[in-house]
Amino acid sequence: MSEEVITERQGRPQLRVIEYKTHSSTTSPPNFQLRPRNRSTDAPSSKNINFHERNIKYLKTLKEKKDQRLQDLEQEKQKLEITRQRLASLILKRNEVNNSKEERPKTVCENAKEEENDDKFKTEDFSESSQKSNNFQNYYRSRYHTLLETLQENNKYKQQLKEIEEQKKLNNMKKLKEDLGFVNVSSKLFNPTISSMINSNNLSESEIAELKASKYASFVNVNKPKPKPQTPFKPAEDDKIKQKLAREAAEKIFRRAQEHLNQLAERKMIEAKKESEAKDRELRMRQALKESVLNKVKTNVVSKEELPAPQQSPVKKPKKSDEKILQRLVQVPKRWPGCTITDISIFRKKYKLSEKDKIFVINGTYPDIRKALLDRDWFENPDVNSPCFDLIWTVRRKDIDFPNLQEHQLCNHFDESTTITTKAGLSKNLKNLIWFCNVDIDTFYPRCFEVSEQPELDDFITEFKALRAEALLKKALSGIKIKEEKLRIAISICQRRLKDLDELVDDPNIDGWELVKEDEWAIISDNTKDEDLSGLENPHLLQQAREIAQLMMQKFPQFNINGCLNIWIVKPAGLSRGRGINCYNNLSDIQNHIQKEGGWVVQKYIENPKLILRKKFDIRQWVLVTCWNPLTVWFYERCYLRFGVEDFTFDDLSNNYVHLTNNSIQKNSELFYSSEIEGCMWHSEEFAEYLREETGRDLWEEDIKPRIKNIVKHSLECVQDMIDNRKNSSELFGFDIMIDDNNNPWLIEVNASPAMDYSTQVTEELVHLVMEDTIKVMVDYHFASKKKKHIEIDTGNFSLLFKPKGPVEKPIQSYGLNLLCEGKAIKSFS
């Protein structure tokens, strides 16, 4: 209980303002009844797993997927080319028709329309009845003329097409004759006659006789003996010989044309054979490249097993640029080619569905959600923009039209849930937790400041300076020799931090009070000369520093995670997957960084993380919220750990492969595939087994997991009155938790639409399970009766973490402090 005394002028009462505040112990978590562990789902021991065989198998599957995607892309390109050609031909035909319309004279229909307009002007003075009859006549007459006009246009268009086809045939015939060299040859095959050829060339009688003699002489069989000179032929016999020679000439031309066509066919066959041989060579080259990569991996595995000292160079990560592009193209949902159906009855009629059939829409790549719903005989609506569905699952919240959602429709998002899924929203709203439960957020959430606001920026600068003094105190106690002047100033600053509110209120110099003065900061801010090797420190100062450190450890829950380097992590307020995150331990560097465009959040870096195999790690925990008021939370009993690729050290704060454990960052390291932790991930069962071997007890189930459940519950309680609650909405969150070297869990951030890709063997196994179990809760449990919910419904690995009996009203304490005023009037002596 704190007390504040306010003294007024004479004649005014003396008021005593008392604020009652209860404090709760945070040293031990409340007791939770734990359900028995499912031994059947425990992952096998990591000692019996050869992760190199998994990597080889993984590479093979990646190659097969890549080949299949290339084939699909090639088919899509061919379809697009055919569509483009069709559109081009349609546009050309349409332009030709429009041009013909502009050039043609007025038709009978147009003249009739003009006459009709003239008749309208003439009949304006008629009576109302005659006007109605004329209107009907004009209407039917216009319909008749319109029909005639369309018929004329269609006939004209067909005639044009017929002429174009005939011209094409003539052109093809002419081209074929030119290719064969028979332009001036007359035969029945090409339908020219001798007379027509003579008339077309306008030859004289001598030239005609010479042409006939030269032409028909070439068709005579050279093997036959030359005929003896005979008397001139009679006209009838001459005609028979001409017909016979023409027939032979036509047959010879036909044979030559057939030979030419055979040659063309042979050329095409040769070209096709060459193309197939080229494709076979390409496939053989790809297969050889694949086998060489796999053999290289195998040789590296064998050499690593044979050599006792792992001094070999790491296996480089294969390039995945093409695979990433293909994966991005595959993940983009195909646009629905047809028109969007907005009436559910029309949709059911089109696809022959009954009223009992359930419909779902998936916007994104969630094969496990699709499979789970199809196994339950749900029908998938391929149009992602259609409002005809009973359940919609999307990646982004903005893809859901919340104002137009019907009450019975299920969706996987809540509106306005960014109050907890953004770094700035989580930092701001966790401060409201005091109105729902008396829990200090400093016990599970590292201090965080939204520096885009000036008051928050001022508080961060003050906190940074105060922790710099605390870091000097810890360095001195760890054996580093600090200058005596620096140590004195650090001790005085820490003493001011230890003062209670009552002492500050009673201080007469409260107006000029400052935690870290400018002249003091000028001395302790020098990072380059912390160590003083010239002499020994004052033993009295060391003893005083030790006593102050003990008091600070009892008062400040985050004393241990502060460390000796005063490192802070700067994050963009709205980005995810580790983008734009940097670590600093210099105030000027942080101030320069946050001057960039955008909102920024600065959070205290945990300087004493728990290490496994010298690697830093964090925990990804899945949580499903099915209602916000009353708050209904489902906790997934299995999770996974994400490790850094490189060994943990403070030598380089800019090395993200050491300080950031997000898989989207670690997979870009050249050491990712050669890490001693396969895929840089563990099952929670492997972590529990590691803790059992380390501590001799089940620390995960007895201590760490219950405390994580408390963190989840408290972080969701702080925003339960701010998110728009909807009856048939649910949302899956991904909580990022870190463990310090004292096995205390700390909340880092909360993610909406957590990544559900099969990045490693660990995630591939768990993602299948968590997606199937999510549908068990959203669909099976949701539609079940109250009796079945308590007995028969299987919710997989999801357990109900928290659900109050009724809705929670906003606490009255949140509208103002509960203050009590006491005192009596001061007598006046005037």
XYZ file of C-alpha atoms in Angstrom, residues 446-447 464 467-468 470-472 474-475 558-569 583-586 603-611 616 648-650 653 659 738-742 746 748:
48
model
C 11.174 -8.538 -22.334
C 10.781 -4.768 -22.150
C 18.945 2.249 -22.088
C 20.824 -0.576 -18.074
C 24.221 0.725 -19.184
C 23.656 -1.947 -14.539
C 25.945 -3.561 -17.127
C 28.995 -1.756 -15.661
C 27.861 -6.649 -13.529
C 31.206 -6.308 -15.322
C 14.548 -9.145 -15.929
C 17.822 -8.570 -14.107
C 19.355 -11.828 -15.374
C 18.413 -11.439 -19.058
C 19.855 -7.892 -19.189
C 23.431 -9.170 -19.339
C 26.668 -7.177 -19.362
C 26.569 -5.772 -22.906
C 23.216 -3.916 -22.901
C 22.156 -5.313 -26.305
C 18.819 -4.273 -27.813
C 17.070 -5.671 -30.879
C 20.986 -5.903 -32.941
C 22.810 -2.939 -31.355
C 24.436 -2.021 -28.048
C 25.092 1.626 -28.896
C 13.066 -4.754 -27.439
C 15.585 -5.927 -24.879
C 17.774 -8.733 -26.193
C 17.916 -11.851 -23.984
C 21.647 -12.044 -23.264
C 21.553 -15.361 -21.389
C 19.743 -17.740 -23.804
C 19.758 -21.463 -23.201
C 22.132 -23.200 -25.632
C 20.703 -20.566 -29.785
C 26.314 -18.592 -30.357
C 28.698 -15.724 -29.658
C 28.594 -11.949 -29.070
C 25.985 -8.630 -33.553
C 21.161 -14.274 -33.287
C 12.636 -18.291 -25.941
C 14.195 -20.097 -22.963
C 16.942 -18.515 -20.851
C 19.740 -20.388 -19.094
C 17.551 -20.626 -15.960
C 9.930 -15.569 -22.495
C 8.967 -12.823 -28.168
